[in-house]
Structures are given as structure tokens and as C-alpha cells.
């Protein structure tokens, strides 16, 4: 099969390779991949000199089951699915265990649902971690990104008053249309406290978002898009004036590889297909143009997802 593999001598640190078709374990379905979505973390990982040439990367992929799992744990041959994995998604075939695969509607656009695994699942799982959101103010930093767009929509649907943060004022109207009640260019501009924060950015945005938390509030850090240090002045950790018992929690989607993501993948894909969740696709093209998509992502020119169609 054809696959995109790490090649540090090539543009975008990737090139084509012929690789053997994966041999599925008894609990794995063999999927013919029809579309993949790109995440900043994986293209950054491919560009990392420590990643050996030949590494098959790729987290998000959607396609069709061509061989059902031998132990009966997965869907039947011919089922359209979306898949998650820690490697080898950017290839024509992928072997996937049942817990990392969700069945998608018959009429699903496989490119649209390919955006669901990393971005959609991370947003969904962190929004759940923030607790009941009805009537509560929730800040989302990096709101214009892949995770952020899903998070704005999911938090708004959970009843939150969403305070979205994007450095780029041109993103404001789009974020309001996704359900944001307020849009600011930085957390320091938010004048009313919030109950919870989903932080995709780190650095000073994390520090300022923590300062906006009210007592008992929680900040869940998903990412560090700013790649900057988060430096807290001593008074940031004071617990007086109604700011006691605030916490910062870390998050890692793959923390437990045995997690059963299948129902959440299927639900998110169904919501995207029904038009109730906007996947925020900002670049889409054939996978032969992978270098354009990767360079746009690495150059921070995308405000949303990039999708490659295969075949
Ligand atoms: N822990 C996990 O399991 C997990 C899972 C998924 C993602 N992540 C991480 O979460 C973060 C968000 O993921 P994503 O896929 O949503 O990324 P993304 O699509 O690249 O979006 C990141 C957003 O951060 C904002 N941002 C603010 N300051 C920035 C800066 N200095 N440089 C670049 N962007 C900045 C940008 O929005 P504005 O320009 O509009 O401000 C951008 O849209 C990434 O760090 C990713 O690696 C972690």
C-alpha cells in the first residue's frame, strides 16, 4: 500500500513510501482509508529531527471496513467508520481495534468525520471534565483551532455561556456563529470571572485564564500552542477575595489506550453528518497535495482543520 512516511530530506518532512498492508490482529478490523485529518501535534512530530525517517504517522482516518475483525469485535465488512490511532493513519490501509473505531452514518462525508477523533474527542472529554455547564461561564482559549471550535460548540450545547479567546479579531463572527457568547483577543480582556477554562494555548494565556477563574473553578490544559512558558507571579496563587480552591488539571487523550472511544466517535460523527456540529474544515484537497496542508498547519495559517482525501 501507499503511505506517507517521515523523510527529513523532503518538503514537509514527509514522502511517499510503499509499505506492506497491515496484518490485523484477531481483534482488529482492516480499514481502507478514504480521508485523513491533520493535527498540529503530528505534523510537528514528523518535523522533529528525533523522529526517524520511515516512521508512519497519522492519528485520524476515516474509511470503509474491508475485513471484519476475526474475533467478531468490530463492524461488518463494508461498514463506514472513523478511526483513531497513535500512528500509521496516513496510509491506504489501517488495522484498528474496536475501541478506537466508530461507525458513521451511511451518508457521512468521510472527510468531514475524519476531523472527529483527536479534535472532537479531546473537546468532548474535556468539556465533560469541566462538570455540569448549564448557566456557567466557560472560557476556551485557542478557540479558532481544531479542538477549540469543537469545544465552543459542545460547551454551548451543554448550556454554558461560552467566552472564546482568539488572538485574531477576524475569527470573532465565526466563533459567535458556533455558539460563543463573548469573543476576546486574550483572557486578560475578560472582565467577569469564569467557572471553568479549557486551555489550548498555555503560556501567558494560561496564567491570565487562571486569574479569571472564580472560587472552586477548574482550568483543564489541553495544549501548549503558544509553546511559551507559563510564569505565575506570586500573587496569582492567592486564595483570597473569592478565588480559593481553584485548580489546574492536565489532560491526555491517549492516557489509557484501552479507553473505549467507539460510542463517542460514532456520536460525534453522527452530529457532524447531521449538520449539528461544524468540523471547521479550512483546507481540503487530495493527499497528493499533503505538503500544502502540512506547511499551512506548521505555518499557523489554518484556523481549523485540514483534510486530505485519499484515492
Ligand atoms: N492533550 C491532548 O491529548 C491533546 C489533544 C489534542 C490536542 N492537543 C494540543 O492542543 C492544542 C490545540 O490543538 P489544535 O489541534 O486545536 O491546534 P490548532 O488547530 O493549531 O489550534 C491552536 C489555536 O491556538 C491559538 N493560539 C494562540 N496562541 C498561539 C500561538 N502563540 N501560536 C499558535 N497558536 C496560538 C490559535 O488561535 P488564534 O490564532 O485564533 O488565537 C490556534 O487556532 C495543541 O497544542 C495540540 O497539540 C492536545
Short mmCIF file of C-alpha atoms and ligand atoms in Angstrom, two decimals:
data_model
loop_
_atom_site.label_atom_id
_atom_site.label_comp_id
_atom_site.label_asym_id
_atom_site.label_seq_id
_atom_site.Cartn_x
_atom_site.Cartn_y
_atom_site.Cartn_z
CA UNK A 1 0.00 0.00 0.00
CA UNK A 2 0.98 3.64 -0.39
CA UNK A 3 1.75 5.61 2.76
CA UNK A 4 3.16 8.95 3.83
CA UNK A 5 6.25 8.46 5.97
CA UNK A 6 8.71 10.74 7.72
CA UNK A 7 11.54 11.85 5.44
CA UNK A 8 13.64 14.70 6.81
CA UNK A 9 15.19 15.35 3.38
CA UNK A 10 11.76 16.17 1.87
CA UNK A 11 9.47 19.19 1.97
CA UNK A 12 7.14 19.00 4.97
CA UNK A 13 9.39 16.16 6.32
CA UNK A 14 7.23 13.56 4.56
CA UNK A 15 7.43 11.50 1.41
CA UNK A 16 5.66 8.59 -0.26
CA UNK A 17 6.61 5.01 0.51
CA UNK A 18 5.36 1.55 -0.40
CA UNK A 19 4.60 -0.32 2.81
CA UNK A 20 3.19 -3.80 3.37
CA UNK A 21 -0.54 -3.88 4.07
CA UNK A 22 -1.10 -4.14 7.83
CA UNK A 23 -1.91 -7.64 9.11
CA UNK A 24 -4.81 -7.19 11.53
CA UNK A 25 -4.69 -8.92 14.92
CA UNK A 26 -7.80 -11.03 15.72
CA UNK A 27 -9.40 -8.03 17.48
CA UNK A 28 -8.70 -5.57 14.66
CA UNK A 29 -10.72 -4.53 11.62
CA UNK A 30 -8.87 -3.78 8.40
CA UNK A 31 -9.99 -0.39 7.09
CA UNK A 32 -9.43 1.10 3.62
CA UNK A 33 -8.69 4.74 4.42
CA UNK A 34 -10.53 7.34 2.33
CA UNK A 35 -9.77 10.56 4.21
CA UNK A 36 -7.47 11.76 6.96
CA UNK A 37 -7.41 14.90 9.03
CA UNK A 38 -4.22 16.59 10.18
CA UNK A 39 -3.34 17.72 13.67
CA UNK A 40 -0.64 20.24 14.55
CA UNK A 41 0.93 17.84 17.05
CA UNK A 42 1.57 15.10 14.49
CA UNK A 43 2.99 17.35 11.74
CA UNK A 44 5.22 18.91 14.39
CA UNK A 45 6.22 15.40 15.46
CA UNK A 46 7.09 14.48 11.87
CA UNK A 47 9.30 17.57 11.62
CA UNK A 48 11.11 16.67 14.86
CA UNK A 49 14.66 15.52 13.98
CA UNK A 50 14.31 12.84 16.69
CA UNK A 51 11.55 11.11 14.66
CA UNK A 52 13.32 8.50 12.49
CA UNK A 53 12.94 8.53 8.71
CA UNK A 54 10.39 5.94 7.60
CA UNK A 55 8.09 6.43 10.62
CA UNK A 56 4.45 6.04 9.60
CA UNK A 57 2.50 8.82 11.25
CA UNK A 58 -1.21 9.73 11.34
CA UNK A 59 -3.80 9.81 14.09
CA UNK A 60 -7.17 10.50 12.41
CA UNK A 61 -8.55 8.46 9.49
CA UNK A 62 -11.97 7.56 8.09
CA UNK A 63 -12.81 4.82 5.61
CA UNK A 64 -14.54 1.53 4.97
CA UNK A 65 -14.03 -1.85 6.66
CA UNK A 66 -12.63 -4.28 4.08
CA UNK A 67 -12.06 -7.15 6.50
CA UNK A 68 -14.05 -7.59 9.71
CA UNK A 69 -12.20 -8.39 12.97
CA UNK A 70 -11.71 -12.16 13.17
CA UNK A 71 -12.96 -12.29 16.77
CA UNK A 72 -16.22 -10.54 15.85
CA UNK A 73 -15.47 -7.45 17.97
CA UNK A 74 -15.74 -4.91 15.15
CA UNK A 75 -18.29 -3.97 12.49
CA UNK A 76 -19.05 -5.96 9.33
CA UNK A 77 -17.19 -5.65 6.05
CA UNK A 78 -18.46 -2.64 4.11
CA UNK A 79 -19.21 -0.52 7.23
CA UNK A 80 -18.13 3.12 7.04
CA UNK A 81 -16.05 4.07 10.06
CA UNK A 82 -13.91 6.74 11.65
CA UNK A 83 -10.72 5.64 13.39
CA UNK A 84 -8.21 6.89 15.93
CA UNK A 85 -4.66 5.65 16.45
CA UNK A 86 -1.27 6.83 17.62
CA UNK A 87 0.42 6.07 14.26
CA UNK A 88 0.08 4.94 10.63
CA UNK A 89 -3.19 6.67 9.75
CA UNK A 90 -1.82 8.36 6.62
CA UNK A 91 -1.84 5.20 4.55
CA UNK A 92 -4.23 3.38 2.27
CA UNK A 93 -4.98 0.68 4.88
CA UNK A 94 -5.18 0.70 8.65
CA UNK A 95 -5.78 -2.10 11.21
CA UNK A 96 -7.90 -0.81 14.12
CA UNK A 97 -9.18 -2.34 17.38
CA UNK A 98 -12.90 -1.94 18.13
CA UNK A 99 -12.34 0.60 20.94
CA UNK A 100 -10.68 3.08 18.53
CA UNK A 101 -13.27 2.85 15.78
CA UNK A 102 -16.72 4.42 15.45
CA UNK A 103 -19.41 3.51 12.94
CA UNK A 104 -20.51 6.56 10.93
CA UNK A 105 -23.80 7.19 9.12
CA UNK A 106 -24.17 5.73 5.64
CA UNK A 107 -24.35 9.23 4.16
CA UNK A 108 -21.39 10.62 6.13
CA UNK A 109 -18.81 12.72 4.33
CA UNK A 110 -15.72 10.74 5.33
CA UNK A 111 -13.53 13.83 5.05
CA UNK A 112 -15.75 15.77 7.46
CA UNK A 113 -15.92 12.95 10.01
CA UNK A 114 -12.17 12.32 9.78
CA UNK A 115 -11.77 15.51 11.86
CA UNK A 116 -13.56 13.95 14.80
CA UNK A 117 -11.00 11.67 16.52
CA UNK A 118 -8.33 13.92 18.05
CA UNK A 119 -10.03 17.32 17.94
CA UNK A 120 -13.62 16.25 18.61
CA UNK A 121 -12.86 13.61 21.23
CA UNK A 122 -10.46 15.91 23.10
CA UNK A 123 -13.05 18.68 23.18
CA UNK A 124 -15.82 16.31 24.25
CA UNK A 125 -13.82 14.63 27.01
CA UNK A 126 -12.54 17.91 28.43
CA UNK A 127 -15.95 19.59 28.29
CA UNK A 128 -17.29 16.62 30.28
CA UNK A 129 -14.44 17.02 32.78
CA UNK A 130 -15.49 20.62 33.39
CA UNK A 131 -18.67 19.27 35.01
CA UNK A 132 -22.25 20.49 34.61
CA UNK A 133 -22.12 23.64 32.49
CA UNK A 134 -25.73 24.84 32.40
CA UNK A 135 -25.69 28.56 33.14
CA UNK A 136 -21.96 28.65 33.86
CA UNK A 137 -19.34 30.82 32.16
CA UNK A 138 -16.67 28.74 30.42
CA UNK A 139 -13.56 30.19 28.78
CA UNK A 140 -12.00 28.43 25.78
CA UNK A 141 -8.56 29.59 24.64
CA UNK A 142 -7.29 28.78 21.14
CA UNK A 143 -10.98 28.77 20.23
CA UNK A 144 -10.33 29.13 16.50
CA UNK A 145 -8.32 25.88 16.32
CA UNK A 146 -9.39 22.30 15.72
CA UNK A 147 -10.04 21.44 19.38
CA UNK A 148 -11.29 24.95 20.18
CA UNK A 149 -14.03 25.00 17.53
CA UNK A 150 -15.45 21.69 18.68
CA UNK A 151 -15.17 22.82 22.33
CA UNK A 152 -17.06 26.08 21.71
CA UNK A 153 -19.94 24.18 20.13
CA UNK A 154 -20.07 21.39 22.71
CA UNK A 155 -19.85 23.73 25.71
CA UNK A 156 -22.58 25.95 24.24
CA UNK A 157 -24.79 22.90 23.68
CA UNK A 158 -24.19 21.88 27.30
CA UNK A 159 -25.70 25.21 28.34
CA UNK A 160 -22.54 27.18 29.05
CA UNK A 161 -22.08 30.87 28.43
CA UNK A 162 -19.01 30.48 26.26
CA UNK A 163 -16.20 33.01 26.42
CA UNK A 164 -13.99 32.32 23.39
CA UNK A 165 -10.43 33.57 23.07
CA UNK A 166 -8.79 34.08 19.67
CA UNK A 167 -5.86 36.40 19.03
CA UNK A 168 -7.30 37.12 15.61
CA UNK A 169 -10.33 39.50 15.65
CA UNK A 170 -11.34 38.19 12.21
CA UNK A 171 -12.35 34.93 13.90
CA UNK A 172 -14.94 36.59 16.16
CA UNK A 173 -18.02 36.37 13.91
CA UNK A 174 -17.35 32.74 13.08
CA UNK A 175 -16.92 31.82 16.74
CA UNK A 176 -20.16 33.61 17.65
CA UNK A 177 -21.95 31.62 14.96
CA UNK A 178 -20.64 28.43 16.61
CA UNK A 179 -22.21 29.48 19.92
CA UNK A 180 -19.71 31.78 21.65
CA UNK A 181 -21.41 34.46 23.74
CA UNK A 182 -18.28 36.61 24.01
CA UNK A 183 -15.10 36.66 21.95
CA UNK A 184 -11.91 38.33 23.18
CA UNK A 185 -8.38 38.51 21.85
CA UNK A 186 -6.87 37.50 25.19
CA UNK A 187 -8.02 36.18 28.58
CA UNK A 188 -6.86 39.37 30.32
CA UNK A 189 -9.60 41.27 28.45
CA UNK A 190 -12.38 39.22 30.14
CA UNK A 191 -13.87 41.31 32.93
CA UNK A 192 -16.30 38.85 34.55
CA UNK A 193 -14.99 35.68 36.24
CA UNK A 194 -15.49 32.26 34.70
CA UNK A 195 -16.28 28.90 36.32
CA UNK A 196 -14.08 26.80 34.09
CA UNK A 197 -11.41 27.05 31.40
CA UNK A 198 -10.41 24.74 28.54
CA UNK A 199 -6.94 25.97 27.61
CA UNK A 200 -5.35 25.03 24.29
CA UNK A 201 -2.62 27.68 24.34
CA UNK A 202 -0.57 27.66 27.57
CA UNK A 203 1.94 30.46 28.26
CA UNK A 204 0.55 33.78 29.43
CA UNK A 205 -2.96 32.85 28.21
CA UNK A 206 -2.99 30.02 30.76
CA UNK A 207 -1.76 32.36 33.50
CA UNK A 208 -4.37 35.03 32.66
CA UNK A 209 -7.15 32.47 32.24
CA UNK A 210 -6.35 31.06 35.69
CA UNK A 211 -6.63 34.60 37.08
CA UNK A 212 -10.16 34.83 35.63
CA UNK A 213 -11.33 31.69 37.49
CA UNK A 214 -13.75 32.08 40.34
CA UNK A 215 -13.58 30.05 43.57
CA UNK A 216 -13.72 26.26 43.02
CA UNK A 217 -13.09 26.83 39.32
CA UNK A 218 -11.06 24.41 37.25
CA UNK A 219 -8.73 25.01 34.31
CA UNK A 220 -8.01 21.98 32.14
CA UNK A 221 -4.93 22.41 29.98
CA UNK A 222 -5.21 20.55 26.68
CA UNK A 223 -2.32 22.01 24.70
CA UNK A 224 0.52 24.46 24.55
CA UNK A 225 0.06 26.04 21.12
CA UNK A 226 2.00 29.13 22.22
CA UNK A 227 4.97 26.91 23.13
CA UNK A 228 5.67 29.54 25.80
CA UNK A 229 6.38 29.12 29.48
CA UNK A 230 3.53 29.77 31.88
CA UNK A 231 5.06 32.04 34.53
CA UNK A 232 2.85 32.75 37.54
CA UNK A 233 3.51 35.87 39.62
CA UNK A 234 3.40 35.02 43.34
CA UNK A 235 0.02 36.69 43.88
CA UNK A 236 -1.54 34.51 41.16
CA UNK A 237 -1.82 31.69 43.65
CA UNK A 238 -3.52 33.72 46.40
CA UNK A 239 -6.80 32.20 47.54
CA UNK A 240 -8.42 35.35 48.95
CA UNK A 241 -11.18 37.54 47.53
CA UNK A 242 -13.33 34.64 46.41
CA UNK A 243 -10.56 32.89 44.50
CA UNK A 244 -9.93 29.95 46.83
CA UNK A 245 -9.82 26.32 45.78
CA UNK A 246 -9.03 26.85 42.09
CA UNK A 247 -7.22 24.07 40.28
CA UNK A 248 -5.28 23.31 37.11
CA UNK A 249 -5.59 19.85 35.58
CA UNK A 250 -3.67 18.22 32.78
CA UNK A 251 -5.24 16.14 30.02
CA UNK A 252 -4.01 13.46 27.61
CA UNK A 253 -6.50 11.83 25.26
CA UNK A 254 -4.38 8.67 24.91
CA UNK A 255 -3.77 8.39 28.67
CA UNK A 256 -5.38 4.96 28.70
CA UNK A 257 -5.07 3.13 25.37
CA UNK A 258 -7.82 0.72 26.48
CA UNK A 259 -10.42 3.50 26.68
CA UNK A 260 -13.48 2.63 24.61
CA UNK A 261 -13.91 5.64 22.31
CA UNK A 262 -16.27 3.89 19.89
CA UNK A 263 -19.55 5.37 21.13
CA UNK A 264 -18.15 8.90 21.32
CA UNK A 265 -16.61 8.63 17.85
CA UNK A 266 -19.93 7.42 16.45
CA UNK A 267 -21.90 10.17 18.22
CA UNK A 268 -19.57 12.96 17.09
CA UNK A 269 -19.58 11.65 13.50
CA UNK A 270 -23.39 11.50 13.52
CA UNK A 271 -23.60 15.08 14.80
CA UNK A 272 -21.21 16.28 12.08
CA UNK A 273 -23.17 14.39 9.43
CA UNK A 274 -26.47 15.82 10.64
CA UNK A 275 -25.02 19.34 10.46
CA UNK A 276 -25.30 19.89 14.22
CA UNK A 277 -21.51 20.13 14.66
CA UNK A 278 -19.31 22.12 12.31
CA UNK A 279 -15.95 20.36 11.81
CA UNK A 280 -14.33 23.68 10.89
CA UNK A 281 -12.53 22.44 7.76
CA UNK A 282 -10.32 25.22 6.43
CA UNK A 283 -8.24 23.26 3.89
CA UNK A 284 -9.23 20.20 1.89
CA UNK A 285 -7.62 18.52 -1.09
CA UNK A 286 -6.24 15.25 -2.46
CA UNK A 287 -3.48 13.69 -0.38
CA UNK A 288 -1.05 14.27 -3.26
CA UNK A 289 -1.10 17.89 -2.03
CA UNK A 290 -0.17 16.93 1.53
CA UNK A 291 2.77 19.33 1.59
CA UNK A 292 0.48 22.37 1.15
CA UNK A 293 -1.70 21.29 4.05
CA UNK A 294 1.26 20.47 6.28
CA UNK A 295 3.02 23.77 5.53
CA UNK A 296 -0.21 25.71 6.22
CA UNK A 297 -0.57 23.95 9.56
CA UNK A 298 3.08 24.35 10.54
CA UNK A 299 3.00 27.99 9.40
CA UNK A 300 -0.06 28.58 11.62
CA UNK A 301 -2.08 29.78 8.61
CA UNK A 302 -5.05 27.50 9.31
CA UNK A 303 -7.78 28.33 11.79
CA UNK A 304 -9.43 24.94 11.87
CA UNK A 305 -8.90 21.54 10.30
CA UNK A 306 -7.09 20.31 7.19
CA UNK A 307 -8.40 17.20 5.42
CA UNK A 308 -6.69 15.02 2.80
CA UNK A 309 -8.83 12.83 0.53
CA UNK A 310 -7.20 9.56 -0.45
CA UNK A 311 -7.78 7.62 -3.61
N1 LIG B 1 -3.52 16.68 25.49
C1 LIG B 1 -4.06 16.07 24.44
O1 LIG B 1 -4.40 14.88 24.47
C2 LIG B 1 -4.28 16.90 23.20
C3 LIG B 1 -5.26 16.52 22.29
C4 LIG B 1 -5.47 17.35 21.18
C5 LIG B 1 -4.71 18.49 21.00
N2 LIG B 1 -3.74 18.79 21.91
C6 LIG B 1 -2.97 20.03 21.79
O2 LIG B 1 -3.91 21.07 21.99
C7 LIG B 1 -3.51 22.23 21.26
C8 LIG B 1 -4.66 22.65 20.35
O3 LIG B 1 -4.82 21.66 19.35
P1 LIG B 1 -5.49 22.05 17.97
O4 LIG B 1 -5.48 20.85 17.14
O5 LIG B 1 -6.75 22.77 18.24
O6 LIG B 1 -4.42 23.12 17.40
P2 LIG B 1 -4.66 24.23 16.30
O7 LIG B 1 -5.74 23.82 15.37
O8 LIG B 1 -3.29 24.55 15.80
O9 LIG B 1 -5.24 25.48 17.13
C9 LIG B 1 -4.49 26.14 18.12
C10 LIG B 1 -5.04 27.53 18.30
O10 LIG B 1 -4.26 28.16 19.33
C11 LIG B 1 -4.27 29.57 19.11
N3 LIG B 1 -3.02 30.18 19.53
C12 LIG B 1 -2.90 31.10 20.50
N4 LIG B 1 -1.64 31.48 20.67
C13 LIG B 1 -0.94 30.83 19.76
C14 LIG B 1 0.43 30.87 19.40
N5 LIG B 1 1.33 31.63 20.04
N6 LIG B 1 0.82 30.08 18.39
C15 LIG B 1 -0.07 29.32 17.74
N7 LIG B 1 -1.39 29.24 18.02
C16 LIG B 1 -1.81 30.01 19.04
C17 LIG B 1 -4.56 29.77 17.64
O11 LIG B 1 -5.74 30.55 17.59
P3 LIG B 1 -5.71 32.14 17.42
O12 LIG B 1 -4.58 32.47 16.47
O13 LIG B 1 -7.06 32.43 16.85
O14 LIG B 1 -5.52 32.70 18.78
C18 LIG B 1 -4.88 28.40 17.07
O15 LIG B 1 -6.06 28.40 16.29
C19 LIG B 1 -2.23 21.84 20.52
O16 LIG B 1 -1.14 22.24 21.31
C20 LIG B 1 -2.32 20.33 20.47
O17 LIG B 1 -1.04 19.73 20.32
C21 LIG B 1 -3.52 18.02 22.99
#
